[in-house]
mmCIF file of C-alpha atoms in Angstrom:
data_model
loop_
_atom_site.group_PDB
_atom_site.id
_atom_site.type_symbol
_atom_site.label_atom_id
_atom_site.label_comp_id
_atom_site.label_asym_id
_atom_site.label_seq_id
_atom_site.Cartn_x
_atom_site.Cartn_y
_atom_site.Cartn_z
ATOM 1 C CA UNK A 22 0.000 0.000 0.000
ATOM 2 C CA UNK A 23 1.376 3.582 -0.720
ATOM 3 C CA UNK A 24 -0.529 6.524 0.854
ATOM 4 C CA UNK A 25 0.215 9.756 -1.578
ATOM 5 C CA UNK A 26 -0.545 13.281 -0.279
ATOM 6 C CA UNK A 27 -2.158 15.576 -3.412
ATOM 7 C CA UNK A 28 -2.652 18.203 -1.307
ATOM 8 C CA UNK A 29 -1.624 21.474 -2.085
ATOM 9 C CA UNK A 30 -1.586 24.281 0.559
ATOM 10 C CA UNK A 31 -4.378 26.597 0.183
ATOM 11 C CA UNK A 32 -5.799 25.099 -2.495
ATOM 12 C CA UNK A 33 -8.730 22.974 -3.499
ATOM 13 C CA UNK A 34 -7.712 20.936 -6.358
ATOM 14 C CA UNK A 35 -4.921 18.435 -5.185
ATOM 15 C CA UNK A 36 -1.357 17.901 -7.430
ATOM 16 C CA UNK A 37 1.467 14.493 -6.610
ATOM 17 C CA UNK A 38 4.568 16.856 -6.543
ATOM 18 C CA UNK A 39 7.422 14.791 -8.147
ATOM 19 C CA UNK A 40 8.409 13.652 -5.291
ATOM 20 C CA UNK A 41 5.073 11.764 -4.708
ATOM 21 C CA UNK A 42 4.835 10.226 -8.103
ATOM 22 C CA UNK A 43 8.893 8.850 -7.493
ATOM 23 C CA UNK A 44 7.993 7.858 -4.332
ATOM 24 C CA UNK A 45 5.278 5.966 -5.552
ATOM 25 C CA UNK A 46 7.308 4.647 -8.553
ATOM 26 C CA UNK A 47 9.754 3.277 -6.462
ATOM 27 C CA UNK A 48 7.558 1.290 -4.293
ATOM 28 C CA UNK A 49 5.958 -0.631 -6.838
ATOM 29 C CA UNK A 50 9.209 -1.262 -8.546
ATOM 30 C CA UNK A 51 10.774 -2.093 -5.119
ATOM 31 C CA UNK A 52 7.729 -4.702 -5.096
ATOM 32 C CA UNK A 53 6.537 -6.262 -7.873
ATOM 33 C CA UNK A 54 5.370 -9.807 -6.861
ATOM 34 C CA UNK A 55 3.399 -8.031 -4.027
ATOM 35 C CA UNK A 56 -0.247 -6.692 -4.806
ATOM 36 C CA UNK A 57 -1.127 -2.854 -4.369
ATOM 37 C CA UNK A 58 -3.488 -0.462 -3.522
ATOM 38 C CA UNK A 59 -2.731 3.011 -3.898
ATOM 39 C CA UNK A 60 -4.369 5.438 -1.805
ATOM 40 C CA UNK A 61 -5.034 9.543 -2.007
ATOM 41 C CA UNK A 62 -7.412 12.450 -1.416
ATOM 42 C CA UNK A 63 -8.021 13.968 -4.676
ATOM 43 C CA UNK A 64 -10.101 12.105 -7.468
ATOM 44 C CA UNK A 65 -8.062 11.489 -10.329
ATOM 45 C CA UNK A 66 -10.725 10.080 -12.779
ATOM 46 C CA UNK A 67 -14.475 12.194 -13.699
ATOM 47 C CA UNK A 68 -16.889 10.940 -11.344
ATOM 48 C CA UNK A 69 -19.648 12.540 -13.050
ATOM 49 C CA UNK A 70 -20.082 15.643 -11.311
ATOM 50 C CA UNK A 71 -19.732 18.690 -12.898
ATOM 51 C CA UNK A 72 -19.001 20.886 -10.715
ATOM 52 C CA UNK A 73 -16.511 18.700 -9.037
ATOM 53 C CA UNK A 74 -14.099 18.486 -12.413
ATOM 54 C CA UNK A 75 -11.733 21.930 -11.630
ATOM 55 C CA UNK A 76 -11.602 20.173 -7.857
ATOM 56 C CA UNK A 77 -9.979 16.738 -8.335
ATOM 57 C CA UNK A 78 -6.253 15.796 -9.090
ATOM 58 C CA UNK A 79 -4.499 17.990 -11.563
ATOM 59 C CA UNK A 80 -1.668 16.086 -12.849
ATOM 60 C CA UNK A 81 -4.017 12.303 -13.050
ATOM 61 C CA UNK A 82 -1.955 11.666 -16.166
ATOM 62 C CA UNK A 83 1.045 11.583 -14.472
ATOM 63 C CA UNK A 84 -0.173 9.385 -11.701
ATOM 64 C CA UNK A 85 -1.367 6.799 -14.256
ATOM 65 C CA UNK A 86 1.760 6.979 -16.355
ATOM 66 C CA UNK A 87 3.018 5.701 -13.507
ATOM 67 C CA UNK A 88 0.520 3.189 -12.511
ATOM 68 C CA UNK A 89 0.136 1.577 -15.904
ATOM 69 C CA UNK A 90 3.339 0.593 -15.675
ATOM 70 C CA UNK A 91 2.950 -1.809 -13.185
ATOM 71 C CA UNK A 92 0.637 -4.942 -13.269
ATOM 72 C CA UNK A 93 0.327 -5.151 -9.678
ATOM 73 C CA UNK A 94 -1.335 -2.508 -9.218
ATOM 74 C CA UNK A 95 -4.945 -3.406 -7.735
ATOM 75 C CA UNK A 96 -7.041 -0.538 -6.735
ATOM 76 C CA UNK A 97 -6.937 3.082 -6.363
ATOM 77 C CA UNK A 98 -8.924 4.891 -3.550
ATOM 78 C CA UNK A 99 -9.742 8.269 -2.805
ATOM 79 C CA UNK A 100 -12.165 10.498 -0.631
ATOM 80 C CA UNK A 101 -12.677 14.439 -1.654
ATOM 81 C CA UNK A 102 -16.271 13.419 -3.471
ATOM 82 C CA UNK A 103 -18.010 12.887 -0.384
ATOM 83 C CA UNK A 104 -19.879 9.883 -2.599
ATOM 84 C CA UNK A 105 -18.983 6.560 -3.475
ATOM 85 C CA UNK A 106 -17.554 5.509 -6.814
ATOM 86 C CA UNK A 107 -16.954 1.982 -8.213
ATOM 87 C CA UNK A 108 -15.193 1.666 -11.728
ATOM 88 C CA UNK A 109 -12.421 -0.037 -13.563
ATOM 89 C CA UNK A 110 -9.437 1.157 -15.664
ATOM 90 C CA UNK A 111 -6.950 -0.952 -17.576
ATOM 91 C CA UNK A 112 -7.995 -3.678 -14.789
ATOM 92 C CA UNK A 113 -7.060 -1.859 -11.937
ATOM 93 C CA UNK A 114 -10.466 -0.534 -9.103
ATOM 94 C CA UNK A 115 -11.229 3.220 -9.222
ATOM 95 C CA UNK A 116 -13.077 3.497 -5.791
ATOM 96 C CA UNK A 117 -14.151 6.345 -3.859
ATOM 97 C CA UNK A 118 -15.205 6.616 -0.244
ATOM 98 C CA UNK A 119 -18.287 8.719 0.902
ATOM 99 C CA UNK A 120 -17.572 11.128 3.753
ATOM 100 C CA UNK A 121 -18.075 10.311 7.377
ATOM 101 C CA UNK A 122 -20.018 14.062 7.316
ATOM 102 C CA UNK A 123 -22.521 15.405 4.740
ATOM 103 C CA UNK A 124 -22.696 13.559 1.233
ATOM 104 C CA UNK A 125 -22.609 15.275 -1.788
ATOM 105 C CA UNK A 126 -25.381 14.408 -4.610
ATOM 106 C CA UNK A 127 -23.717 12.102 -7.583
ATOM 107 C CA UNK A 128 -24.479 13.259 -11.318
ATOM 108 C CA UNK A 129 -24.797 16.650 -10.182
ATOM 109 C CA UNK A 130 -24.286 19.527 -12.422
ATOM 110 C CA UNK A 131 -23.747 22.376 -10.087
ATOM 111 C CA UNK A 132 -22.882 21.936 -6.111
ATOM 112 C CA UNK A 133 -25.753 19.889 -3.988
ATOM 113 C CA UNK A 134 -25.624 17.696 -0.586
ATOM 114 C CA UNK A 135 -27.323 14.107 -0.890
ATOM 115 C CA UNK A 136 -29.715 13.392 1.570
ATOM 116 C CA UNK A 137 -27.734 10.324 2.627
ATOM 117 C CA UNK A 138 -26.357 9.453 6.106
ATOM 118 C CA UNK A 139 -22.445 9.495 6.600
ATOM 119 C CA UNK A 140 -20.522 6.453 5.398
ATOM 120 C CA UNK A 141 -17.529 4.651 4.904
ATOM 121 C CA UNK A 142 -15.854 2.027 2.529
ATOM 122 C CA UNK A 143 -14.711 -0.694 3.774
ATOM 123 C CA UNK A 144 -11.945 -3.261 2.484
ATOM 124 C CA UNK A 145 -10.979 -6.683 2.422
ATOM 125 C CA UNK A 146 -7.878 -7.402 0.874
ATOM 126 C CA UNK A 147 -6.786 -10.756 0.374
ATOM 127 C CA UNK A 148 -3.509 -12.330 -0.396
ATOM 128 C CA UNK A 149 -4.223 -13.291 -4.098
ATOM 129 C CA UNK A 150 -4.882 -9.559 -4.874
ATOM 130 C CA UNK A 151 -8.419 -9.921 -4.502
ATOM 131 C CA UNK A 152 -10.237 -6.896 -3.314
ATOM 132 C CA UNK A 153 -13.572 -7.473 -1.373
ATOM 133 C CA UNK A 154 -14.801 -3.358 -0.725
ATOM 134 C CA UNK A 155 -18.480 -1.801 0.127
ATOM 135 C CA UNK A 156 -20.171 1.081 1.677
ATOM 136 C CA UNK A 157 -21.271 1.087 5.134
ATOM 137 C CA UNK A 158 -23.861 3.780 6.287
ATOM 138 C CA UNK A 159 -24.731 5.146 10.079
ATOM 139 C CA UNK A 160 -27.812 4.402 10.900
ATOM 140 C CA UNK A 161 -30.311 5.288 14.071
ATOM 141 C CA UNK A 162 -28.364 8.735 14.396
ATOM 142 C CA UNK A 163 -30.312 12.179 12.946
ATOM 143 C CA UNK A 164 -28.304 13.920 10.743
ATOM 144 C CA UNK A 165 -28.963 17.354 9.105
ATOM 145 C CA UNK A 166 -27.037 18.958 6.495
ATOM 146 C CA UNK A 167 -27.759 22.304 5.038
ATOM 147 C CA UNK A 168 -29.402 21.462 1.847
ATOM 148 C CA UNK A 169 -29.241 25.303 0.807
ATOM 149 C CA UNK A 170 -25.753 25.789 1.164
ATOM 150 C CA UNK A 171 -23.765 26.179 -1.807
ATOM 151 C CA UNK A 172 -20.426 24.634 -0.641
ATOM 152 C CA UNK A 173 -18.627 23.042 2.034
#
């Protein structure tokens, strides 16, 4: 597993400083018999919110130059969205995790909370590189979000 930090002091939108992307080239290269998940804030794929595309990770092509090097390379997982995401690239998991706070609406155009309770994703990794994952919500709790806010 290799944790990268996109974040970018003062700044929305995240960016892997060189350092990040050599870091993480060098631990896949350092290990490639062992299965990997690679782990940041910042979405690096569309999720399908507009309004969320000038927010996610700027430099994604340079993250998956590296990555598509390197077979072993099982999953990628973010948070930012505040939704979850399932998909798959070139064989490797695209997941997002929904926030453990307010959740933001998916397929939305312009900015607007979900109505559903905080969440997390959970994993299961297993030795053959199989990745078991799903959402878990709370439940019995009240939770209120401003619904006429227009950001967080």
């Amino acid at each position: 597993m290799t944790l990268l930090d996109s974040a970018v002091p003062g700044s929305v939108p995240g960016f892997l400083a060189d350092g990040q992307l050599q870091l993480l080239e060098r631990s896949l290269s350092e290990a490639p018999d062992r299965h990997h998940l690679v782990c940041l804030h910042h979405h690096p794929v569309a999720i399908g919110c507009e309004w969320m595309a000038p927010i996610g990770l700027r430099n994604a092509d340079a993250l998956f130059a590296v990555l598509d090097q390197f077979v072993q390379v099982k999953a990628v997982l973010w948070g930012h969205v505040h939704q979850e995401f399932d998909q798959v690239r070139n064989g490797v998991r695209l997941l997002a995790s929904p926030s453990t706070c307010i959740q933001f609406a998916p397929g939305s155009v312009d900015f607007k909370v979900d109505t559903l309770a905080p969440g997390y994703r959970w994993l299961r990794l297993h030795d053959d590189g199989r990745l078991e994952t799903g959402v878990s919500r709370v439940v019995g709790m009240v939770f209120e979000a401003d619904y006429g806010g227009t950001g967080y």
